[in-house]
Short mmCIF file of C-alpha atoms in Angstrom, two decimals:
data_model
loop_
_atom_site.label_atom_id
_atom_site.label_comp_id
_atom_site.label_asym_id
_atom_site.label_seq_id
_atom_site.Cartn_x
_atom_site.Cartn_y
_atom_site.Cartn_z
CA MET A 1 229.63 104.60 -205.93
CA ASN A 2 232.11 103.92 -203.11
CA ILE A 3 230.08 102.54 -200.19
CA THR A 4 231.36 101.99 -196.66
CA GLY A 5 229.62 99.73 -194.15
CA LEU A 6 229.11 100.55 -190.48
CA ILE A 7 228.13 97.94 -187.88
CA VAL A 8 226.13 99.67 -185.16
CA GLU A 9 223.46 99.63 -182.49
CA TYR A 10 222.70 103.36 -182.19
CA ASN A 11 221.26 102.80 -178.74
CA PRO A 12 220.82 105.74 -178.93
CA PHE A 13 222.62 107.63 -181.72
CA HIS A 14 225.00 110.08 -180.00
CA ASN A 15 227.79 112.52 -180.80
CA GLY A 16 230.39 109.76 -180.87
CA HIS A 17 228.44 108.14 -183.69
CA ILE A 18 228.55 111.39 -185.69
CA TYR A 19 232.34 111.41 -185.24
CA HIS A 20 232.52 107.74 -186.33
CA LEU A 21 230.38 108.41 -189.41
CA GLN A 22 232.37 111.46 -190.52
CA LYS A 23 235.76 109.86 -189.94
CA SER A 24 234.66 106.64 -191.67
CA LEU A 25 233.65 108.49 -194.84
CA GLU A 26 236.91 110.42 -194.73
CA LYS A 27 239.16 107.41 -194.07
CA THR A 28 237.57 105.15 -196.69
CA ASN A 29 237.03 107.96 -199.23
CA ALA A 30 233.45 106.73 -199.49
CA ASP A 31 230.54 108.50 -201.19
CA ALA A 32 227.86 106.83 -199.09
CA SER A 33 227.27 104.85 -195.92
CA ILE A 34 225.17 101.83 -195.04
CA ALA A 35 224.69 100.89 -191.39
CA VAL A 36 223.84 97.36 -190.28
CA MET A 37 221.99 97.98 -187.02
CA SER A 38 220.76 95.67 -184.26
CA GLY A 39 216.99 95.60 -184.11
CA ASN A 40 214.96 95.56 -180.92
CA PHE A 41 217.48 93.61 -178.82
CA ILE A 42 221.17 94.49 -178.60
CA GLN A 43 224.45 92.67 -178.22
CA ARG A 44 224.78 92.91 -174.44
CA GLY A 45 221.57 90.88 -174.12
CA GLU A 46 219.13 93.71 -173.45
CA PRO A 47 216.17 95.36 -175.17
CA ALA A 48 217.05 98.43 -177.22
CA LEU A 49 216.18 101.77 -175.65
CA PHE A 50 213.67 102.56 -178.41
CA ASP A 51 212.29 100.60 -181.37
CA LYS A 52 214.47 99.93 -184.39
CA PHE A 53 212.60 102.25 -186.77
CA SER A 54 212.86 105.25 -184.43
CA ARG A 55 216.59 104.70 -183.92
CA ALA A 56 217.18 104.18 -187.65
CA LYS A 57 215.28 107.37 -188.54
CA ALA A 58 217.34 109.43 -186.07
CA ALA A 59 220.53 108.01 -187.59
CA VAL A 60 219.53 108.90 -191.16
CA GLU A 61 218.47 112.37 -190.02
CA SER A 62 221.99 112.70 -188.60
CA GLY A 63 223.75 111.73 -191.83
CA VAL A 64 223.73 107.95 -192.32
CA ASP A 65 222.40 107.15 -195.81
CA LEU A 66 220.83 103.73 -195.31
CA VAL A 67 220.07 101.68 -192.17
CA VAL A 68 219.27 97.97 -192.47
CA GLU A 69 218.50 95.46 -189.75
CA LEU A 70 220.94 92.83 -188.52
CA PRO A 71 219.00 89.54 -188.36
CA SER A 72 217.88 89.16 -184.75
CA ILE A 73 219.36 85.70 -184.23
CA TYR A 74 222.86 87.27 -184.31
CA ALA A 75 222.14 90.59 -182.62
CA SER A 76 222.30 89.55 -178.95
CA GLN A 77 225.19 87.11 -179.09
CA SER A 78 228.95 87.06 -178.54
CA ALA A 79 231.36 89.16 -180.62
CA GLU A 80 232.03 86.20 -182.93
CA LEU A 81 228.36 85.61 -183.75
CA PHE A 82 227.46 89.31 -183.86
CA ALA A 83 230.29 89.77 -186.38
CA LYS A 84 229.20 86.65 -188.28
CA GLY A 85 225.74 88.09 -188.97
CA SER A 86 226.89 91.66 -189.64
CA ILE A 87 229.73 90.88 -192.03
CA THR A 88 227.79 88.13 -193.81
CA LEU A 89 224.95 90.57 -194.47
CA LEU A 90 227.26 93.32 -195.75
CA ASN A 91 229.07 90.80 -197.96
CA SER A 92 225.76 89.46 -199.28
CA LEU A 93 224.82 92.93 -200.59
CA GLY A 94 227.56 92.70 -203.21
CA CYS A 95 228.25 96.44 -203.41
CA VAL A 96 230.00 97.36 -200.14
CA ASP A 97 233.63 98.40 -200.65
CA SER A 98 234.78 98.76 -197.05
CA ILE A 99 233.85 98.62 -193.40
CA CYS A 100 235.07 101.08 -190.79
CA PHE A 101 234.80 100.35 -187.09
CA GLY A 102 235.97 102.01 -183.90
CA SER A 103 238.69 100.34 -181.84
CA GLU A 104 240.82 101.07 -178.82
CA GLU A 105 243.93 100.05 -180.80
CA GLY A 106 243.39 102.23 -183.86
CA ASP A 107 245.87 100.29 -186.06
CA VAL A 108 244.05 98.03 -188.50
CA ASP A 109 247.29 96.25 -189.55
CA ILE A 110 247.80 94.87 -186.04
CA LEU A 111 244.16 93.82 -185.74
CA TYR A 112 244.36 92.19 -189.17
CA LEU A 113 247.50 90.27 -188.20
CA ILE A 114 245.86 88.89 -185.07
CA ALA A 115 242.66 88.04 -186.95
CA GLU A 116 244.56 86.25 -189.71
CA ILE A 117 246.51 84.08 -187.28
CA LEU A 118 243.37 83.20 -185.31
CA CYS A 119 241.44 82.46 -188.49
CA LEU A 120 244.10 80.43 -190.34
CA GLU A 121 245.63 78.80 -187.22
CA PRO A 122 249.20 78.02 -188.37
CA GLN A 123 250.56 74.74 -187.02
CA GLU A 124 253.18 76.37 -184.76
CA PHE A 125 250.52 78.62 -183.20
CA LYS A 126 248.26 75.60 -182.54
CA GLU A 127 251.14 73.71 -180.93
CA LYS A 128 251.98 76.61 -178.63
CA LEU A 129 248.30 77.01 -177.71
CA SER A 130 248.02 73.30 -176.86
CA TYR A 131 251.19 73.53 -174.76
CA TYR A 132 249.91 76.42 -172.65
CA LEU A 133 246.48 74.82 -172.21
CA ALA A 134 248.19 71.64 -171.00
CA GLU A 135 250.04 73.79 -168.47
CA GLY A 136 246.66 74.58 -166.94
CA MET A 137 246.20 78.12 -168.26
CA LEU A 138 242.72 79.46 -168.99
CA PHE A 139 242.01 79.68 -172.71
CA PRO A 140 242.31 83.51 -173.09
CA THR A 141 245.69 83.53 -171.31
CA ALA A 142 246.98 80.53 -173.30
CA ARG A 143 245.81 82.07 -176.59
CA ASN A 144 247.48 85.41 -175.85
CA LYS A 145 250.81 83.78 -174.96
CA ALA A 146 250.68 81.50 -178.01
CA LEU A 147 249.96 84.49 -180.26
CA PHE A 148 252.85 86.49 -178.84
CA ASP A 149 255.27 83.57 -179.11
CA TYR A 150 254.26 82.83 -182.69
CA ILE A 151 254.47 86.48 -183.86
CA ASN A 152 257.98 86.68 -182.43
CA SER A 153 259.17 83.26 -183.63
CA PRO A 154 261.71 82.74 -186.47
CA ASN A 155 259.03 80.80 -188.38
CA PHE A 156 256.57 83.71 -188.42
CA SER A 157 255.29 83.84 -192.01
CA PHE A 158 252.61 86.47 -192.44
CA GLY A 159 254.38 88.80 -194.86
CA ASP A 160 256.83 91.69 -194.76
CA ASN A 161 254.11 94.21 -193.87
CA PHE A 162 254.02 92.88 -190.32
CA LYS A 163 257.77 92.53 -189.74
CA ASN A 164 258.16 96.03 -188.29
CA ILE A 165 255.17 95.96 -185.96
CA ASP A 166 256.21 96.72 -182.38
CA LEU A 167 253.90 94.39 -180.48
CA THR A 168 254.94 93.86 -176.88
CA GLU A 169 253.21 91.18 -174.82
CA GLU A 170 251.60 93.88 -172.67
CA ARG A 171 250.22 95.67 -175.73
CA LEU A 172 248.91 92.40 -177.17
CA ASN A 173 247.14 91.60 -173.88
CA ASP A 174 245.59 95.08 -173.83
CA ILE A 175 244.35 94.66 -177.40
CA LEU A 176 242.76 91.29 -176.68
CA SER A 177 241.02 92.50 -173.52
CA SER A 178 239.33 95.55 -175.08
CA SER A 179 235.74 95.14 -176.29
CA ASN A 180 235.95 97.10 -179.55
CA ASN A 181 239.27 95.52 -180.52
CA ILE A 182 237.71 92.09 -179.96
CA LEU A 183 234.76 93.01 -182.20
CA GLY A 184 237.09 94.42 -184.86
CA ILE A 185 239.19 91.25 -184.89
CA GLU A 186 236.01 89.19 -185.31
CA TYR A 187 234.87 91.39 -188.21
CA ILE A 188 238.19 90.81 -189.97
CA LYS A 189 238.09 87.07 -189.25
CA GLN A 190 234.70 86.88 -190.94
CA LEU A 191 235.96 88.84 -193.96
CA ILE A 192 238.88 86.40 -194.27
CA SER A 193 236.62 83.37 -193.82
CA LEU A 194 234.20 84.60 -196.51
CA LYS A 195 237.09 85.56 -198.84
CA SER A 196 235.37 88.93 -199.04
CA ASP A 197 236.60 91.86 -201.14
CA ILE A 198 235.42 94.29 -198.44
CA LYS A 199 238.41 96.16 -197.01
CA PRO A 200 238.56 96.83 -193.24
CA PHE A 201 239.47 100.20 -191.72
CA THR A 202 239.47 101.32 -188.11
CA ILE A 203 239.29 104.57 -186.19
CA GLY A 204 240.77 104.94 -182.72
CA ARG A 205 238.10 105.59 -180.11
CA ILE A 206 238.25 108.97 -178.45
CA HIS A 207 237.08 110.22 -175.05
CA SER A 208 234.84 107.80 -173.13
CA GLU A 209 235.22 104.03 -173.00
CA TYR A 210 232.55 101.82 -174.55
CA ASN A 211 231.16 100.72 -171.16
CA SER A 212 231.80 103.97 -169.26
CA GLU A 213 228.81 105.08 -167.19
CA GLU A 214 230.11 108.60 -166.58
CA ILE A 215 229.06 111.71 -168.52
CA SER A 216 231.97 114.01 -169.35
CA GLY A 217 232.23 116.48 -172.21
CA ASN A 218 230.20 116.08 -175.39
CA ILE A 219 231.25 112.57 -176.50
CA ASN A 220 230.02 109.88 -174.13
CA SER A 221 229.17 106.20 -174.35
CA ALA A 222 225.66 105.00 -175.12
CA THR A 223 225.83 103.21 -171.75
CA ALA A 224 226.27 106.56 -169.98
CA VAL A 225 223.43 108.18 -171.95
CA ARG A 226 221.05 105.31 -171.15
CA LYS A 227 221.98 105.42 -167.48
CA LYS A 228 221.43 109.18 -167.28
CA LEU A 229 218.08 108.88 -169.00
CA ASN A 230 217.02 106.21 -166.52
CA GLU A 231 218.11 108.43 -163.62
CA ILE A 232 215.97 111.28 -164.95
CA ILE A 233 212.93 109.01 -165.29
CA SER A 234 213.42 107.68 -161.74
CA HIS A 235 213.87 111.18 -160.33
CA VAL A 236 210.73 112.51 -162.03
CA GLU A 237 208.70 109.51 -160.81
CA ALA A 238 210.04 109.93 -157.26
CA SER A 239 209.05 113.61 -157.21
CA ASN A 240 205.42 112.69 -157.89
CA SER A 241 205.59 114.62 -161.14
CA SER A 242 205.38 111.59 -163.36
CA ASP A 243 203.26 113.23 -166.07
CA VAL A 244 204.75 113.14 -169.57
CA ASP A 245 205.30 116.90 -169.83
CA SER A 246 207.43 116.94 -166.66
CA LEU A 247 209.54 114.05 -167.94
CA VAL A 248 210.06 115.62 -171.38
CA ASP A 249 211.03 118.95 -169.77
CA ALA A 250 213.48 117.20 -167.45
CA ILE A 251 215.17 115.48 -170.39
CA LYS A 252 215.35 118.67 -172.46
CA ASN A 253 216.80 120.56 -169.47
CA SER A 254 219.49 117.97 -168.76
CA THR A 255 222.78 119.34 -170.10
CA ASP A 256 224.30 115.87 -169.66
CA ILE A 257 221.79 114.54 -172.20
CA THR A 258 221.69 117.52 -174.58
CA ASN A 259 225.49 117.78 -174.71
CA SER A 260 225.84 114.06 -175.54
CA ILE A 261 223.33 113.58 -178.37
CA PRO A 262 222.37 115.46 -181.53
CA GLU A 263 219.04 117.26 -181.76
CA THR A 264 217.68 114.50 -184.00
CA THR A 265 218.10 111.94 -181.21
CA LEU A 266 216.69 114.32 -178.59
CA ASN A 267 213.62 114.81 -180.76
CA MET A 268 213.28 111.05 -181.24
CA ILE A 269 213.40 110.43 -177.50
CA THR A 270 210.99 113.18 -176.47
CA SER A 271 208.48 112.62 -179.28
CA ASN A 272 208.33 108.89 -178.51
CA ILE A 273 207.72 109.60 -174.82
CA GLU A 274 204.98 112.11 -175.71
CA LYS A 275 203.31 109.34 -177.74
CA GLY A 276 203.52 106.90 -174.80
CA PHE A 277 206.58 104.94 -175.96
CA PHE A 278 209.00 105.03 -173.06
CA PRO A 279 212.68 104.00 -172.91
CA MET A 280 213.11 100.25 -172.47
CA TYR A 281 215.33 98.59 -169.85
CA PRO A 282 215.99 94.88 -169.23
CA GLU A 283 214.26 94.88 -165.83
CA TYR A 284 210.94 95.52 -167.60
CA PHE A 285 211.00 91.90 -168.81
CA PHE A 286 211.74 90.50 -165.34
CA GLU A 287 208.31 88.91 -164.69
CA THR A 288 208.13 87.42 -168.19
CA LEU A 289 211.65 86.03 -167.82
CA ILE A 290 210.95 84.48 -164.40
CA ALA A 291 207.76 82.85 -165.68
CA THR A 292 209.61 81.44 -168.70
CA ILE A 293 212.43 80.03 -166.56
CA ILE A 294 209.98 78.32 -164.21
CA ARG A 295 207.89 76.96 -167.07
CA ASP A 296 210.94 75.62 -168.92
CA LYS A 297 212.79 74.17 -165.93
CA LYS A 298 213.42 70.85 -167.69
CA ASN A 299 214.56 72.48 -170.93
CA LEU A 300 216.79 75.34 -169.76
CA GLU A 301 219.98 73.66 -170.94
CA SER A 302 218.60 73.56 -174.50
CA TYR A 303 218.92 77.35 -174.75
CA PHE A 304 222.02 78.70 -176.43
CA ASP A 305 225.13 79.46 -174.36
CA ILE A 306 223.81 77.68 -171.25
CA SER A 307 226.19 74.94 -170.12
CA GLU A 308 228.19 73.53 -167.20
CA GLY A 309 225.12 73.25 -164.99
CA ILE A 310 224.38 76.99 -164.95
CA GLU A 311 220.75 76.14 -165.75
CA ASN A 312 220.31 74.85 -162.17
CA LYS A 313 221.62 78.12 -160.74
CA ILE A 314 219.37 80.11 -163.07
CA PHE A 315 216.29 78.17 -161.93
CA LYS A 316 217.07 78.42 -158.21
CA SER A 317 217.84 82.13 -158.53
CA ALA A 318 214.61 82.76 -160.43
CA LEU A 319 212.60 81.34 -157.53
CA VAL A 320 213.92 83.90 -155.02
CA ALA A 321 215.19 86.97 -156.92
CA LYS A 322 213.26 90.16 -156.11
CA ASP A 323 214.27 91.99 -159.27
CA TYR A 324 216.39 91.73 -162.42
CA ASP A 325 219.62 93.02 -160.84
CA GLU A 326 219.35 90.54 -157.97
CA LEU A 327 218.75 87.74 -160.47
CA LEU A 328 221.97 88.65 -162.30
CA ASN A 329 223.99 88.82 -159.09
CA LEU A 330 222.67 85.49 -157.83
CA ILE A 331 223.67 83.76 -161.09
CA LYS A 332 227.05 85.47 -161.52
CA SER A 333 230.16 83.30 -161.16
CA LYS A 334 233.84 83.30 -162.13
CA ARG A 335 233.06 81.42 -165.31
CA TYR A 336 230.07 83.54 -166.34
CA THR A 337 230.57 87.30 -166.76
CA MET A 338 227.63 89.63 -166.23
CA THR A 339 227.31 90.22 -169.98
CA ARG A 340 227.26 86.51 -170.73
CA ILE A 341 224.56 85.96 -168.09
CA LYS A 342 222.48 88.71 -169.70
CA ARG A 343 222.84 87.01 -173.06
CA CYS A 344 221.87 83.63 -171.57
CA LEU A 345 218.75 85.15 -170.01
CA ASN A 346 217.94 86.95 -173.24
CA ASN A 347 218.19 83.66 -175.15
CA ILE A 348 215.71 82.14 -172.71
CA LEU A 349 213.39 85.14 -173.08
CA LEU A 350 213.49 84.99 -176.89
CA GLY A 351 213.54 81.19 -177.11
CA ILE A 352 216.91 80.97 -178.92
CA THR A 353 218.19 77.41 -178.63
CA LYS A 354 221.50 75.68 -179.27
CA ASP A 355 219.98 74.10 -182.38
CA ASP A 356 218.96 77.56 -183.61
CA MET A 357 222.51 78.86 -183.30
CA GLU A 358 223.98 75.81 -184.99
CA THR A 359 221.77 76.67 -187.95
CA ALA A 360 222.78 80.35 -187.80
CA LYS A 361 226.49 79.49 -187.72
CA LYS A 362 226.22 77.57 -191.00
CA ILE A 363 224.68 80.47 -192.94
CA ASN A 364 227.22 82.13 -195.26
CA TYR A 365 224.78 84.21 -197.31
CA ILE A 366 221.97 86.25 -195.76
CA PRO A 367 219.01 85.81 -198.15
CA TYR A 368 217.33 89.16 -197.44
CA VAL A 369 218.01 92.70 -196.32
CA ARG A 370 215.46 94.54 -194.19
CA ILE A 371 215.35 98.29 -194.93
CA LEU A 372 214.63 100.42 -191.84
CA ALA A 373 215.36 104.00 -192.95
CA PHE A 374 217.05 105.76 -195.86
CA ASN A 375 217.58 109.09 -197.61
CA SER A 376 217.96 109.92 -201.32
CA LYS A 377 221.54 108.60 -201.38
CA GLY A 378 220.30 105.51 -199.52
CA ARG A 379 217.86 104.99 -202.37
CA GLU A 380 220.84 104.96 -204.75
CA ILE A 381 222.53 102.32 -202.55
CA ILE A 382 219.39 100.18 -202.78
CA ARG A 383 219.62 100.42 -206.59
CA GLU A 384 223.27 99.32 -206.36
CA ILE A 385 222.23 96.33 -204.23
CA LYS A 386 219.68 95.32 -206.85
CA LYS A 387 222.38 95.43 -209.54
CA SER A 388 225.07 93.63 -207.53
CA SER A 389 223.18 90.92 -205.67
CA GLU A 390 220.26 88.54 -205.83
CA ILE A 391 219.43 89.28 -202.19
CA LYS A 392 215.75 89.90 -201.48
CA ILE A 393 215.17 93.54 -200.49
CA ILE A 394 212.32 93.80 -198.00
CA ASN A 395 210.40 97.06 -198.30
CA LYS A 396 206.89 95.72 -197.80
CA PHE A 397 206.94 93.02 -195.16
CA SER A 398 203.88 91.32 -196.61
CA GLU A 399 206.21 90.20 -199.42
CA VAL A 400 208.05 87.80 -197.09
CA GLU A 401 205.28 85.23 -197.41
CA HIS A 402 206.39 84.61 -201.01
CA PHE A 403 209.85 83.45 -199.88
CA MET A 404 209.03 81.17 -196.96
CA ASP A 405 209.91 78.08 -199.00
CA ASP A 406 213.57 79.09 -198.55
CA GLU A 407 214.49 77.41 -195.24
CA GLU A 408 217.23 79.89 -194.28
CA PHE A 409 215.00 82.85 -195.17
CA LYS A 410 212.15 81.42 -193.10
CA PHE A 411 214.41 80.62 -190.15
CA LEU A 412 215.91 84.11 -189.98
CA ILE A 413 212.75 86.10 -190.68
CA GLU A 414 210.66 84.18 -188.14
CA ASN A 415 213.22 85.01 -185.47
CA ASP A 416 213.02 88.69 -186.46
CA ILE A 417 209.24 88.66 -186.11
CA LYS A 418 209.38 86.83 -182.77
CA CYS A 419 211.86 89.35 -181.33
CA THR A 420 209.72 92.29 -182.46
CA ASP A 421 206.57 90.77 -180.97
CA MET A 422 208.30 90.06 -177.66
CA TYR A 423 209.70 93.60 -177.50
CA ASN A 424 206.26 95.06 -178.16
CA THR A 425 204.63 93.27 -175.21
CA ILE A 426 206.31 95.96 -173.08
CA TYR A 427 207.01 98.77 -175.55
CA TYR A 428 203.34 99.07 -176.52
CA LYS A 429 202.09 98.74 -172.93
CA LYS A 430 200.50 102.20 -173.03
CA ASN A 431 199.45 101.86 -176.67
CA ARG A 432 197.94 98.39 -177.02
CA SER A 433 195.05 99.82 -179.07
CA LEU A 434 197.55 100.74 -181.82
CA LEU A 435 198.57 97.12 -182.40
CA LYS A 436 196.95 95.49 -185.42
CA GLY A 437 199.19 92.45 -185.18
CA SER A 438 202.92 92.05 -185.56
CA THR A 439 204.28 95.57 -186.22
CA ASP A 440 206.85 94.18 -188.66
CA TYR A 441 203.97 93.84 -191.11
CA PHE A 442 202.59 97.34 -190.62
CA ILE A 443 205.54 99.72 -190.26
CA LYS A 444 207.17 100.64 -193.57
CA PRO A 445 210.78 101.73 -194.14
CA ILE A 446 211.16 105.42 -193.33
CA TYR A 447 212.26 107.79 -196.11
CA VAL A 448 214.01 110.85 -194.72
CA ARG A 449 213.85 113.71 -197.22
#
């Protein structure tokens, strides 16, 4: 079986994801697909719109064969760490032949060249980088110039395949400033670092940009879909028609929503709302986050990605911010982008420390794979995993107790449980009576017939 890996969030699964799935199978000539998906918190440092099982089920209903969970410790971090967890997991399965990711560039050879230089760091490249840094340039600018100089130098030695690449400095800068290109480069770097046999492919993104908030046509970003859904909820609440039926009707009658997502995702959204599970947004954790910041005033700098005194600004901002957006704007600075601030705050919320991430960075084999949803072909992939790897396949979560003597297993799985429990403090707000404990122990992988 030829299996291709997809690294996803499906937050929510939309028409662009269908395009990605179909083109990935076509480009890699694969028979089956396995998606590594972020769980209940996503890479931009926010809670996922709906729980991981609901999103995984909608994806399998739309054609993905098997969805497994990216360990939570990696899911809400930078491109490098997100890629570290995703690629390490796919490589640990032992049966994945390729990965296929979307990129703004669309040429995997160019992305591979950049990744190889950044991963192997030839001496001439390092010297040029040091020179530009000494000139006072910021690291991204110095790195870009050093890359361009090295690729065009007489001593360039990365094979004949790259000799004919037309890579202007402007094009290189565009590549290294685009979010999906950056992720793709990190995926390839991890494959190189692990000496993996998994072959990378890429598909050029079409229509909307990754972070676009505008709805246009039938392929739109997940950001735009989430924003539109939030607008509908706010409008229904403002019209004093906040009953569930009015909200579900408003969503079903929104052509912006129905044109952007498949029916499987629409059904997932509306059925969850009818059951009392509403879309999740980062502002819902505002009070919990403020309380945690105040409580941990003396320990804020121990959380991952918090440095250069930003902890003082976070604390002072937490004392006066009226809501989540104001908190972000009060903390924002030239050194800290909005996305990085969100990730910092998310690390505080979830208790992810610098020591935790040092442990996560050293892991080169994920000891388990958490099955979220699968179809009959997904069941075949699971059989392939059993043949090809010694990885522990988690179907029944009660089984994890047998493996807690493995320190890496325990470290990763306890973070998964913690993230689920934190997410559920808000997600189950209208359904507290349904909780029997940590839902990781009670919700089984979903088989889609």
